[in-house]
Amino acid sequence: MTIYTASVTAPVNIATLKYWGKRDTKLNLPTNSSISVTLSQDDLRTLTSAATAPEFERDTLWLNGEPHSIDNERTQNCLRDLRQLRKELESKDTSLPTLSQWKLHIVSENNFPTAAGLASSAAGFAALVSAIAKLYQLPQSTSEISRIARKGSGSACRSLFGGYVAWEMGTAEDGHDSMAVQIADSSDWPQMKACVLVVSDIKKDVSSTQGMQLTVATSELFKERIEHVVPKRFEVMRKAIVEKDFASFAKETMMDSNSFHATCLDSFPPIFYMNDTSKHIISWCHSINQFYGETIVAYTFDAGPNAVLYYLAENELKLFAFIYKLFGSVPGWDKKFTVGQLEAFNQQFESANFTARELDLELQKGVARVILTQVGSGPQETKESLVDAKTGLPKK
Ligand SMILES: Nc1ncnc2c1ncn2[C@@H]1O[C@H](COP(=O)(O)OP(=O)(O)OP(=O)(O)O)[C@@H](O)[C@H]1O
Ligand SMILES: C[C@@](O)(CCOP(=O)(O)OP(=O)(O)O)CC(=O)O
């Protein structure tokens, strides 16, 4: 049996200017443009292998070792678009094997919790679409391929690039101009760090897909957000990234997270994605910035209670002293600081008038896991395959 295969890793992206609202629910066309930071695949990534052979009987996905249904419109839309592009290739070069006519075996693994509010669908669909595009040797640009990932999950299109990424909403009815483009590569502003505070890995009550359309249908604030707030913030944030202006980037990121959650609260019935720990994290961050008299940390929350904090390498110790004080030896901290450095810093701020001490206990109770990461690259082809080259099934 001749089995063709390709494997790709893909990253998670966390929005700093939120996508919230669809103007077309079938094509996943958004009501506004958005911006995100791609996180390092050293810490959070999806690995997906795609294989095909004439003998395969049906399209099958295995996710984290278990069969996972792909009989849903979104995944089928992705497979159909990818096959169509391969068919166009084959019609131009009849010497090519007719991969477009054969069934696919897709094997995928996340190295972080799936469906737990950490954007696994973004990394997952980006990996699935990229792996099949590699398998089919598609010549299309990354932005063109991002249009297909968008149909799997809107935010997935942004995971097709590394660094700082915009999803340009587009205006065309068929969505051909709604795609991801890179604003800046991770190497253009490599000092950007991220700290994920996992508050809960319980599946949320209202999915992003359902929540955003409830907001579109019922929120009175939503119109103001998409017509005035986001277009202006998009340009300010893009400029802040290009100019590496963290203070502006941080302010816009925090204000957009607040604005997005305000429209959720303004939906009817209201949608509460953040919980009390999330709100404590917001107060804690503002207290830290106030303590230093400058903005060293920015928070953002997606459709869930987990926080992603953005900060610069030059301020790592300043922020980390607070994190270490609360959570002690977080995995990876000892690669950055010695206990002596952190203890010395703790002494310094113990004597200071830090206003958020009473939050410490709440945060220690509410935060289940701390993940340290940074800005990272886009999908990468890899020789690491999850498919058995002889059988076309998941490796045992
Ligand atoms: N590696 C993957 N390959 C293919 N599909 C995946 C992969 N990981 C996740 N998915 C799809 O994404 C779904 C989870 O998406 P969901 O939006 O519920 O959670 P999330 O994206 O992890 O969290 P959030 O959207 O709140 O950030 C899974 O049920 C699966 O359908
Ligand atoms: C709050 C968000 O994370 C919403 C993400 O929504 P999804 O991309 O998960 O929605 P679908 O297009 O319906 O799959 C903001 C963002 O990532 O921009």
Coordinates of C-alpha atoms and ligand atoms in Angstrom, one line a residue:
M1 CA 0.0 0.0 0.0
T2 CA 1.5 3.4 -1.1
I3 CA 0.7 5.9 1.7
Y4 CA 1.3 9.6 1.3
T5 CA 1.7 11.6 4.5
A6 CA 2.6 15.0 5.9
S7 CA 2.9 16.3 9.5
V8 CA 2.7 19.8 10.9
T9 CA 2.8 21.5 14.3
A10 CA 0.6 24.6 14.8
P11 CA 0.3 27.2 17.6
V12 CA -2.3 28.6 19.8
N13 CA -3.1 32.3 19.3
I14 CA -4.7 34.6 21.9
A15 CA -6.5 37.6 20.7
T16 CA -5.6 41.1 21.9
L17 CA -8.4 42.6 19.8
K18 CA -11.3 40.2 20.0
Y19 CA -13.3 38.6 17.2
W20 CA -16.8 38.5 18.5
G21 CA -19.7 38.3 16.1
K22 CA -20.4 36.8 12.7
R23 CA -21.9 38.4 9.7
D24 CA -22.1 35.0 8.0
T25 CA -22.4 31.9 10.2
K26 CA -21.9 29.4 7.4
L27 CA -18.7 30.9 6.1
N28 CA -17.5 32.2 9.5
L29 CA -17.3 35.8 8.3
P30 CA -16.8 38.2 11.2
T31 CA -18.4 41.5 12.1
N32 CA -15.0 43.0 12.9
S33 CA -11.3 42.6 12.3
S34 CA -9.2 41.2 15.1
I35 CA -5.6 40.9 16.2
S36 CA -3.7 38.2 18.1
V37 CA -0.4 37.1 19.4
T38 CA 0.8 33.6 18.4
L39 CA 2.2 31.7 21.4
S40 CA 5.3 29.6 21.4
Q41 CA 4.9 26.0 20.3
D42 CA 7.5 25.1 22.9
D43 CA 4.7 25.4 25.4
L44 CA 1.4 24.9 23.6
R45 CA 1.1 23.2 20.3
T46 CA -0.9 20.8 18.2
L47 CA 0.8 18.1 16.2
T48 CA -1.2 16.7 13.3
S49 CA -0.3 14.0 10.7
A50 CA -2.5 13.7 7.5
A51 CA -2.2 10.5 5.4
T52 CA -4.0 9.3 2.3
A53 CA -4.0 6.1 0.1
P54 CA -6.4 4.6 -2.5
E55 CA -7.1 1.8 0.0
F56 CA -8.5 4.1 2.8
E57 CA -12.2 3.6 3.2
R58 CA -13.4 6.7 4.9
D59 CA -12.2 10.1 6.2
T60 CA -11.2 9.6 9.8
L61 CA -9.8 11.8 12.6
W62 CA -8.2 10.6 15.7
L63 CA -7.7 13.3 18.4
N64 CA -5.6 12.6 21.5
G65 CA -5.6 8.9 20.8
E66 CA -9.4 8.6 20.3
P67 CA -11.6 8.6 17.2
H68 CA -13.2 12.1 16.9
S69 CA -16.2 12.9 14.7
I70 CA -15.5 15.0 11.6
D71 CA -19.1 14.7 10.3
N72 CA -19.7 18.3 11.0
E73 CA -20.2 21.1 8.5
R74 CA -17.1 23.0 9.5
T75 CA -14.6 20.2 9.1
Q76 CA -16.3 19.1 6.0
N77 CA -16.1 22.6 4.5
C78 CA -12.3 22.5 5.2
L79 CA -11.9 19.1 3.6
R80 CA -14.0 20.0 0.6
D81 CA -12.0 23.3 -0.1
L82 CA -8.7 21.5 0.3
R83 CA -9.7 18.7 -2.1
Q84 CA -11.0 21.2 -4.6
L85 CA -7.6 23.0 -4.7
R86 CA -5.8 19.6 -5.0
K87 CA -8.2 18.7 -7.9
E88 CA -7.2 21.9 -9.7
L89 CA -3.5 20.9 -9.4
E90 CA -4.2 17.4 -10.7
S91 CA -6.2 18.8 -13.7
K92 CA -3.2 20.9 -14.7
D93 CA -0.6 18.1 -14.2
T94 CA -2.1 14.6 -15.0
S95 CA 1.2 13.0 -13.8
L96 CA 0.2 13.8 -10.2
P97 CA -1.3 11.0 -8.1
T98 CA -5.0 11.7 -7.7
L99 CA -4.9 12.3 -3.9
S100 CA -8.0 14.4 -4.1
Q101 CA -10.1 11.3 -4.8
W102 CA -8.7 9.3 -1.9
K103 CA -9.9 9.2 1.8
L104 CA -7.9 10.9 4.6
H105 CA -6.6 9.6 7.9
I106 CA -5.8 12.5 10.2
V107 CA -4.1 11.9 13.6
S108 CA -3.7 14.8 16.0
E109 CA -2.5 15.5 19.5
N110 CA -2.6 18.7 21.6
N111 CA 0.1 19.0 24.3
F112 CA -2.3 21.1 26.4
P113 CA -5.9 20.6 27.6
T114 CA -8.4 20.3 24.7
A115 CA -11.8 22.2 24.8
A116 CA -10.7 23.8 28.1
G117 CA -10.6 27.5 27.1
L118 CA -7.0 27.4 25.8
A119 CA -8.0 27.9 22.1
S120 CA -7.4 24.2 21.1
S121 CA -9.8 24.7 18.2
A122 CA -7.6 27.4 16.8
A123 CA -4.4 25.4 16.9
G124 CA -6.3 22.2 15.9
F125 CA -7.9 23.5 12.8
A126 CA -4.8 25.4 11.8
A127 CA -2.8 22.1 12.1
L128 CA -5.4 20.1 10.3
V129 CA -5.7 22.5 7.3
S130 CA -1.9 23.0 7.2
A131 CA -1.1 19.3 7.3
I132 CA -3.5 18.5 4.4
A133 CA -2.3 21.5 2.4
K134 CA 1.3 20.1 2.8
L135 CA 0.1 16.6 1.9
Y136 CA -1.6 18.0 -1.2
Q137 CA 1.5 20.2 -2.0
L138 CA -0.9 23.2 -2.5
P139 CA 0.8 26.3 -4.0
Q140 CA -1.6 28.8 -2.3
S141 CA -0.2 31.5 0.0
T142 CA -0.6 31.2 3.8
S143 CA -3.2 33.9 3.8
E144 CA -5.2 32.0 1.2
I145 CA -5.0 28.8 3.2
S146 CA -6.0 30.8 6.3
R147 CA -9.4 31.4 4.6
I148 CA -10.0 27.6 4.8
A149 CA -8.9 27.3 8.4
R150 CA -11.3 30.2 9.1
K151 CA -14.2 27.9 8.1
G152 CA -13.1 25.4 10.7
S153 CA -13.0 28.0 13.5
G154 CA -12.8 31.7 12.9
S155 CA -9.8 32.3 15.2
A156 CA -8.0 29.4 13.6
C157 CA -7.1 31.5 10.6
R158 CA -4.7 33.6 12.8
S159 CA -2.8 30.5 13.9
L160 CA -1.5 30.2 10.3
F161 CA 1.1 32.8 11.1
G162 CA 3.6 33.4 13.9
G163 CA 4.2 36.6 15.7
Y164 CA 1.5 39.3 15.6
V165 CA -1.4 38.6 13.3
A166 CA -4.5 40.4 12.0
W167 CA -7.6 38.8 10.7
E168 CA -8.9 41.3 8.2
M169 CA -12.6 40.9 8.3
G170 CA -13.1 41.6 4.6
T171 CA -16.4 42.8 3.0
A172 CA -17.0 40.4 0.2
E173 CA -20.1 38.2 0.6
D174 CA -18.2 35.0 -0.4
G175 CA -15.4 35.8 2.2
H176 CA -12.5 35.7 -0.3
D177 CA -11.1 38.8 1.4
S178 CA -11.6 37.6 5.0
M179 CA -8.2 36.2 5.9
A180 CA -5.2 36.4 8.2
V181 CA -2.2 38.5 7.5
Q182 CA 1.0 38.9 9.6
I183 CA 1.5 42.4 11.2
A184 CA 5.0 41.5 12.5
D185 CA 7.0 38.4 12.9
S186 CA 7.9 37.0 16.4
S187 CA 11.5 38.1 15.6
D188 CA 10.4 41.7 15.2
W189 CA 9.4 42.0 18.8
P190 CA 10.8 38.9 20.5
Q191 CA 10.7 40.4 24.0
M192 CA 6.9 39.7 24.3
K193 CA 6.2 37.2 27.0
A194 CA 2.9 35.6 28.1
C195 CA 1.8 34.0 31.3
V196 CA -1.4 31.9 31.1
L197 CA -3.3 31.7 34.5
V198 CA -5.5 28.7 34.1
V199 CA -8.5 29.4 36.3
S200 CA -10.7 26.6 35.2
D201 CA -10.5 23.8 32.6
I202 CA -14.2 23.1 32.9
K203 CA -16.0 23.4 29.6
K204 CA -17.9 26.6 29.5
D205 CA -21.7 26.8 29.4
V206 CA -22.0 29.0 26.4
S207 CA -19.7 28.3 23.5
S208 CA -18.0 31.1 21.6
T209 CA -20.0 30.3 18.5
Q210 CA -23.3 30.5 20.4
G211 CA -22.3 33.4 22.6
M212 CA -21.2 35.7 19.9
Q213 CA -24.4 35.4 17.9
L214 CA -26.5 36.0 21.1
T215 CA -24.5 39.2 21.5
V216 CA -25.0 40.2 17.8
A217 CA -28.8 39.6 18.3
T218 CA -29.3 41.3 21.7
S219 CA -26.5 43.6 22.8
E220 CA -27.1 47.3 22.5
L221 CA -23.4 48.1 23.1
F222 CA -22.3 45.7 20.3
K223 CA -23.1 48.1 17.5
E224 CA -21.0 50.8 19.0
R225 CA -18.2 48.3 19.5
I226 CA -18.0 47.1 15.9
E227 CA -18.8 50.4 14.2
H228 CA -16.5 52.7 16.2
V229 CA -14.5 51.0 19.0
V230 CA -12.8 48.2 17.1
P231 CA -11.9 50.0 13.8
K232 CA -10.1 52.7 15.8
R233 CA -8.5 50.3 18.2
F234 CA -7.4 48.1 15.3
E235 CA -5.2 50.9 13.9
V236 CA -3.9 52.0 17.3
M237 CA -2.9 48.4 18.2
R238 CA -1.4 47.7 14.8
K239 CA 0.8 50.9 15.2
A240 CA 1.7 49.9 18.8
I241 CA 2.9 46.5 17.6
V242 CA 4.9 47.9 14.6
E243 CA 6.5 50.6 16.9
K244 CA 7.0 48.1 19.8
D245 CA 5.1 50.5 22.1
F246 CA 4.1 48.2 25.0
A247 CA 2.3 50.9 27.0
S248 CA -0.1 51.5 24.1
F249 CA -0.4 47.8 23.2
A250 CA -1.1 46.9 26.8
K251 CA -3.8 49.6 27.3
E252 CA -5.6 48.7 24.1
T253 CA -5.4 44.9 25.0
M254 CA -6.9 45.4 28.4
M255 CA -9.6 47.8 27.2
D256 CA -10.6 45.5 24.4
S257 CA -10.9 42.5 26.8
N258 CA -13.1 44.7 29.0
S259 CA -15.1 45.9 26.0
F260 CA -15.7 42.4 24.7
H261 CA -16.9 41.1 28.1
A262 CA -19.1 44.2 28.5
T263 CA -21.0 43.2 25.3
C264 CA -21.3 39.7 26.7
L265 CA -22.8 41.1 29.9
D266 CA -25.0 43.4 27.8
S267 CA -26.4 40.4 25.9
F268 CA -29.8 39.1 26.8
P269 CA -29.7 36.8 28.7
P270 CA -26.3 38.0 29.9
I271 CA -23.2 35.8 29.4
F272 CA -20.7 35.7 32.3
Y273 CA -17.4 34.2 31.0
M274 CA -15.2 35.7 33.7
N275 CA -15.6 34.6 37.3
D276 CA -14.5 36.1 40.6
T277 CA -10.9 34.9 40.2
S278 CA -10.8 36.6 36.8
K279 CA -11.9 39.9 38.3
H280 CA -9.3 39.5 41.1
I281 CA -6.6 39.0 38.4
I282 CA -7.8 42.3 36.7
S283 CA -7.5 44.2 40.0
W284 CA -4.1 42.5 40.8
C285 CA -2.7 43.5 37.4
H286 CA -3.8 47.1 37.8
S287 CA -2.3 47.2 41.3
I288 CA 1.0 45.9 40.0
N289 CA 1.1 48.6 37.3
Q290 CA 0.2 51.2 39.9
F291 CA 2.9 49.9 42.2
Y292 CA 5.6 50.4 39.5
G293 CA 4.1 53.6 38.2
E294 CA 4.1 52.2 34.7
T295 CA 2.3 49.6 32.7
I296 CA 4.4 46.4 32.9
V297 CA 1.6 43.8 32.5
A298 CA -1.6 43.5 30.4
Y299 CA -4.4 41.0 30.9
T300 CA -6.8 39.6 28.4
F301 CA -9.6 37.0 28.7
D302 CA -11.3 35.0 26.0
A303 CA -14.7 33.3 26.3
G304 CA -13.8 31.8 29.6
P305 CA -12.2 32.7 33.1
N306 CA -8.6 32.0 32.1
A307 CA -6.3 35.0 31.9
V308 CA -3.4 35.6 29.5
L309 CA -0.9 38.2 30.8
Y310 CA 1.4 39.9 28.3
Y311 CA 4.6 41.5 29.5
L312 CA 8.1 42.3 28.2
A313 CA 11.3 40.4 29.0
E314 CA 12.8 43.5 30.6
N315 CA 10.0 43.5 33.2
E316 CA 10.0 39.8 33.8
L317 CA 11.5 39.9 37.3
K318 CA 9.2 42.8 38.3
L319 CA 6.1 40.7 37.4
F320 CA 7.6 37.4 38.4
A321 CA 8.2 38.4 42.0
F322 CA 4.5 38.8 42.3
I323 CA 3.8 35.5 40.6
Y324 CA 6.4 33.6 42.6
K325 CA 5.0 35.1 45.9
L326 CA 1.6 33.8 45.0
F327 CA 2.4 30.5 43.3
G328 CA 5.9 29.6 44.4
S329 CA 7.9 27.4 42.1
V330 CA 6.0 27.6 38.8
P331 CA 7.4 25.3 36.1
G332 CA 10.1 27.1 34.2
W333 CA 10.7 30.0 36.6
D334 CA 14.0 28.5 37.8
K335 CA 15.4 28.9 34.3
K336 CA 14.9 32.6 34.7
F337 CA 15.7 33.6 38.2
T338 CA 17.4 32.4 41.4
V339 CA 15.5 32.1 44.6
G340 CA 17.8 34.8 46.0
Q341 CA 16.8 37.2 43.3
L342 CA 13.1 36.6 43.9
E343 CA 13.5 36.7 47.7
A344 CA 15.4 40.0 47.5
F345 CA 12.6 41.4 45.4
N346 CA 10.0 40.1 47.8
Q347 CA 11.7 42.0 50.6
Q348 CA 11.6 45.1 48.5
F349 CA 8.0 45.1 47.8
E350 CA 6.9 43.6 51.2
S351 CA 7.8 47.0 52.7
A352 CA 6.0 48.8 49.9
N353 CA 2.5 49.8 50.1
F354 CA 1.1 47.2 47.7
T355 CA -2.6 47.6 47.7
A356 CA -3.7 44.2 46.5
R357 CA -2.3 42.0 49.3
E358 CA -5.8 40.9 50.3
L359 CA -6.2 39.4 46.8
D360 CA -3.3 37.0 47.3
L361 CA -5.4 34.3 49.0
E362 CA -8.2 34.6 46.4
L363 CA -5.7 34.2 43.6
Q364 CA -3.9 31.3 45.2
K365 CA -7.3 29.5 45.6
G366 CA -8.6 30.4 42.1
V367 CA -5.6 29.8 39.9
A368 CA -5.1 26.1 39.1
R369 CA -2.1 26.3 36.8
V370 CA 0.5 28.8 35.5
I371 CA 1.9 28.4 32.0
L372 CA 4.9 30.6 31.1
T373 CA 5.4 31.2 27.4
Q374 CA 6.2 33.9 24.8
V375 CA 5.5 35.0 21.3
G376 CA 6.2 32.2 18.8
S377 CA 6.2 31.0 15.2
G378 CA 3.5 29.7 12.9
P379 CA 2.9 26.2 11.7
Q380 CA 6.0 24.1 11.0
E381 CA 6.3 21.0 8.9
T382 CA 7.8 18.2 10.9
K383 CA 9.2 14.7 10.3
E384 CA 7.5 13.6 13.6
S385 CA 4.6 11.5 12.3
L386 CA 1.6 10.2 14.3
V387 CA 0.7 7.8 11.4
D388 CA 2.1 4.3 11.0
A389 CA 3.7 4.4 7.5
K390 CA 2.7 0.7 6.8
T391 CA -0.9 0.7 8.0
G392 CA -2.0 4.4 7.7
L393 CA -3.4 4.0 11.2
P394 CA -2.3 5.9 14.4
K395 CA 1.0 4.7 15.7
K396 CA 0.5 2.5 18.7
Ligands
LIG1 N1 -5.9 19.0 17.5 C1 -7.1 19.1 17.1 N2 -7.4 18.7 15.8 C2 -8.7 18.9 15.3 N3 -9.7 19.5 16.0 C3 -9.4 19.9 17.2 C4 -8.1 19.8 17.8 N4 -8.2 20.3 19.1 C5 -9.5 20.7 19.3 N5 -10.2 20.5 18.2 C6 -11.6 20.8 18.0 O1 -11.9 21.9 18.8 C7 -13.0 21.6 19.7 C8 -12.8 22.3 21.0 O2 -13.1 23.7 20.7 P1 -13.7 24.6 21.8 O3 -13.9 26.0 21.2 O4 -14.8 24.0 22.5 O5 -12.5 24.7 22.9 P2 -11.2 25.5 22.9 O6 -11.0 26.1 21.5 O7 -10.1 24.6 23.4 O8 -11.5 26.6 23.9 P3 -11.9 28.1 23.6 O9 -12.6 28.1 22.3 O10 -12.7 28.5 24.8 O11 -10.6 28.9 23.6 C9 -12.8 20.1 19.9 O12 -14.0 19.5 20.3 C10 -12.4 19.6 18.5 O13 -13.6 19.5 17.7
LIG2 C1 -13.4 35.1 22.5 C2 -12.6 34.7 21.2 O1 -11.6 33.7 21.6 C3 -13.6 34.1 20.2 C4 -13.1 32.9 19.4 O2 -14.2 32.4 18.7 P1 -14.0 31.0 17.9 O3 -12.9 31.2 16.8 O4 -13.8 29.9 18.8 O5 -15.4 31.0 17.2 P2 -15.9 30.2 15.9 O6 -15.5 31.0 14.7 O7 -17.4 30.1 16.1 O8 -15.2 28.8 16.0 C5 -11.9 35.9 20.6 C6 -10.8 35.7 19.6 O9 -10.2 34.6 19.7 O10 -10.6 36.6 18.8

